[in-house]
Structures are given as C-alpha cells and as structure tokens.
Amino acid sequence: EVQLVESGGGLVQAGGSLRLSCAASGFTFDDYAIGWFRQAPGKEREGISSVNTDGSTYYADSVKGRFTISSDNAKNTVYLLMNSLKPEDTAIYYCAATKNGVPAGWAPHRIYEYDYWGRGTQVTVTS
C-alpha cells in the first residue's frame, strides 16, 4: 500500500524557517517523482515544488529562492526546507507521488499529474 506521511509543520513567526518531511512507503521510492503542494483557506491547491527521479526540480515563483526541495533515497524521504517564511505561506502542505508518464527534464507540479497523496501538515506563519 502506497503511503505518504507529511511532518514538520507548525507555528512560526514571519522570517522563520521550517523543514517539512514526506516519508514514503509501499513503493520503490527511486522510481517516483515527488511534489509538494499547499492549500490555503479559501484557495485552490497549488503546486509549489517538485523533484523528478532525474533530479529535475520545479519551484513556483512564490517560493523560488526561499524553499529548497531535497530527497534522501536511503530514507525514502523528501524534504522541503522553507526559509524566510511569510504569513501568505500559511496553508496545509501536502506531498504527492507519481510514476506514470513523467518525462526526463520535467518536474511535475500540477494536481492531475499525481496519483498518490498524503494527508497534509499545517503550516502557520504569524506576522
């Protein structure tokens, strides 16, 4: 059974940092692209970062230069280091995984590109 479990969320002041973890199980981790999404209250879920099996990465403009995605294949875990957090980063953060039809050089970042989802972790940034 494919499982994705997010952790590391919490309450932080603006300018602070958090590192989210996405622990994967039930599938061959090396074969899957992993993405991070977030959903703020009243807004649609958006893709903010992802990493493909060939190392290709994607960052949304809203997080570029502040967030860094990385993976530890030995631990079947993908991390999202979030620096210089802003109140507008407040959201539930989800990780997702996909294997199907991901071309080299492309880091999928749209909801429909993903097959498996975690339950999310809350990030709240206070001003």
Short mmCIF file of C-alpha atoms in Angstrom, two decimals:
data_model
loop_
_atom_site.label_atom_id
_atom_site.label_comp_id
_atom_site.label_asym_id
_atom_site.label_seq_id
_atom_site.Cartn_x
_atom_site.Cartn_y
_atom_site.Cartn_z
CA GLU A 1 0.00 0.00 0.00
CA VAL A 2 1.39 3.37 -1.02
CA GLN A 3 1.64 5.78 1.89
CA LEU A 4 2.91 9.33 2.14
CA VAL A 5 3.16 10.95 5.53
CA GLU A 6 4.00 14.60 5.97
CA SER A 7 5.51 16.04 9.12
CA GLY A 8 7.35 19.12 10.32
CA GLY A 9 4.59 21.67 10.11
CA GLY A 10 3.86 24.07 12.91
CA LEU A 11 3.57 27.66 14.03
CA VAL A 12 6.39 30.03 13.17
CA GLN A 13 6.93 33.77 13.04
CA ALA A 14 7.46 35.58 9.78
CA GLY A 15 11.07 35.31 8.70
CA GLY A 16 11.48 31.95 10.35
CA SER A 17 12.13 28.53 8.88
CA LEU A 18 10.60 25.08 8.87
CA ARG A 19 11.61 21.82 7.27
CA LEU A 20 8.83 19.57 6.10
CA SER A 21 9.34 15.86 5.58
CA CYS A 22 7.45 13.48 3.33
CA ALA A 23 8.07 9.88 4.32
CA ALA A 24 7.11 7.38 1.64
CA SER A 25 6.40 3.66 1.89
CA GLY A 26 4.83 0.91 -0.15
CA PHE A 27 6.57 1.68 -3.42
CA THR A 28 10.02 1.90 -4.97
CA PHE A 29 10.88 5.43 -3.98
CA ASP A 30 13.58 5.92 -6.63
CA ASP A 31 11.01 5.43 -9.42
CA TYR A 32 8.67 8.23 -8.39
CA ALA A 33 8.57 11.97 -8.76
CA ILE A 34 7.56 13.74 -5.56
CA GLY A 35 5.80 17.05 -5.32
CA TRP A 36 4.83 19.50 -2.61
CA PHE A 37 1.51 21.30 -2.78
CA ARG A 38 -0.25 23.67 -0.46
CA GLN A 39 -3.77 24.83 0.09
CA ALA A 40 -4.63 27.99 1.95
CA PRO A 41 -8.14 28.63 3.32
CA GLY A 42 -10.49 29.57 0.51
CA LYS A 43 -7.89 28.94 -2.17
CA GLU A 44 -7.15 26.18 -4.61
CA ARG A 45 -4.40 23.69 -4.02
CA GLU A 46 -1.23 24.75 -5.79
CA GLY A 47 2.00 23.02 -6.66
CA ILE A 48 4.98 24.75 -5.12
CA SER A 49 7.91 22.40 -5.60
CA SER A 50 8.74 19.01 -7.01
CA VAL A 51 11.61 16.73 -7.87
CA ASN A 52 11.80 14.13 -10.58
CA THR A 53 13.84 10.93 -10.50
CA ASP A 54 16.46 12.53 -12.77
CA GLY A 55 16.93 15.40 -10.33
CA SER A 56 14.87 17.92 -12.25
CA THR A 57 13.19 20.35 -9.90
CA TYR A 58 10.38 22.85 -10.00
CA TYR A 59 9.65 25.85 -7.81
CA ALA A 60 6.66 28.13 -8.02
CA ASP A 61 7.55 31.79 -8.36
CA SER A 62 6.03 32.46 -4.96
CA VAL A 63 8.61 30.27 -3.21
CA LYS A 64 11.61 30.46 -5.52
CA GLY A 65 14.73 31.46 -3.65
CA ARG A 66 13.17 30.69 -0.26
CA PHE A 67 12.23 27.00 -0.43
CA THR A 68 14.51 24.08 -1.27
CA ILE A 69 13.44 20.55 -2.10
CA SER A 70 15.74 17.61 -1.47
CA SER A 71 15.48 13.86 -1.22
CA ASP A 72 17.14 11.13 0.78
CA ASN A 73 16.59 7.91 -1.13
CA ALA A 74 18.08 5.83 1.67
CA LYS A 75 15.33 7.10 3.97
CA ASN A 76 12.58 7.22 1.34
CA THR A 77 12.01 10.80 2.35
CA VAL A 78 11.69 14.10 0.55
CA TYR A 79 12.23 17.35 2.41
CA LEU A 80 11.06 20.88 1.85
CA LEU A 81 13.21 23.45 3.59
CA MET A 82 11.28 26.67 3.91
CA ASN A 83 13.17 29.83 4.78
CA SER A 84 12.07 33.45 5.09
CA LEU A 85 8.52 32.39 5.72
CA LYS A 86 5.73 34.87 5.18
CA PRO A 87 2.17 34.98 6.51
CA GLU A 88 0.96 34.19 2.99
CA ASP A 89 2.77 30.84 3.23
CA THR A 90 0.16 29.75 5.77
CA ALA A 91 -1.54 26.65 4.39
CA ILE A 92 -1.87 22.91 4.65
CA TYR A 93 1.11 21.37 2.89
CA TYR A 94 0.73 18.08 1.06
CA CYS A 95 3.20 15.82 -0.62
CA ALA A 96 2.31 13.67 -3.59
CA ALA A 97 3.92 10.97 -5.71
CA THR A 98 3.67 9.86 -9.30
CA LYS A 99 5.41 7.40 -11.56
CA ASN A 100 3.37 7.46 -14.70
CA GLY A 101 4.50 9.23 -17.83
CA VAL A 102 6.91 11.70 -16.31
CA PRO A 103 9.43 12.71 -18.97
CA ALA A 104 13.05 13.37 -18.20
CA GLY A 105 13.76 17.02 -17.52
CA TRP A 106 10.25 17.67 -16.25
CA ALA A 107 9.27 18.06 -12.63
CA PRO A 108 5.51 17.59 -12.42
CA HIS A 109 3.72 20.25 -10.41
CA ARG A 110 0.06 20.07 -11.36
CA ILE A 111 -2.52 18.23 -9.33
CA TYR A 112 -3.62 15.93 -12.13
CA GLU A 113 -0.06 14.71 -12.64
CA TYR A 114 -0.05 12.96 -9.28
CA ASP A 115 -1.52 9.64 -8.22
CA TYR A 116 -0.85 9.40 -4.50
CA TRP A 117 -1.31 11.98 -1.78
CA GLY A 118 -0.52 12.42 1.87
CA ARG A 119 -2.94 13.90 4.39
CA GLY A 120 -1.07 17.13 4.88
CA THR A 121 0.62 19.11 7.61
CA GLN A 122 -0.41 22.55 8.77
CA VAL A 123 1.99 25.47 8.48
CA THR A 124 1.00 28.73 10.14
CA VAL A 125 3.14 31.84 9.80
CA THR A 126 2.37 34.76 12.11
CA SER A 127 3.28 38.35 11.41
#
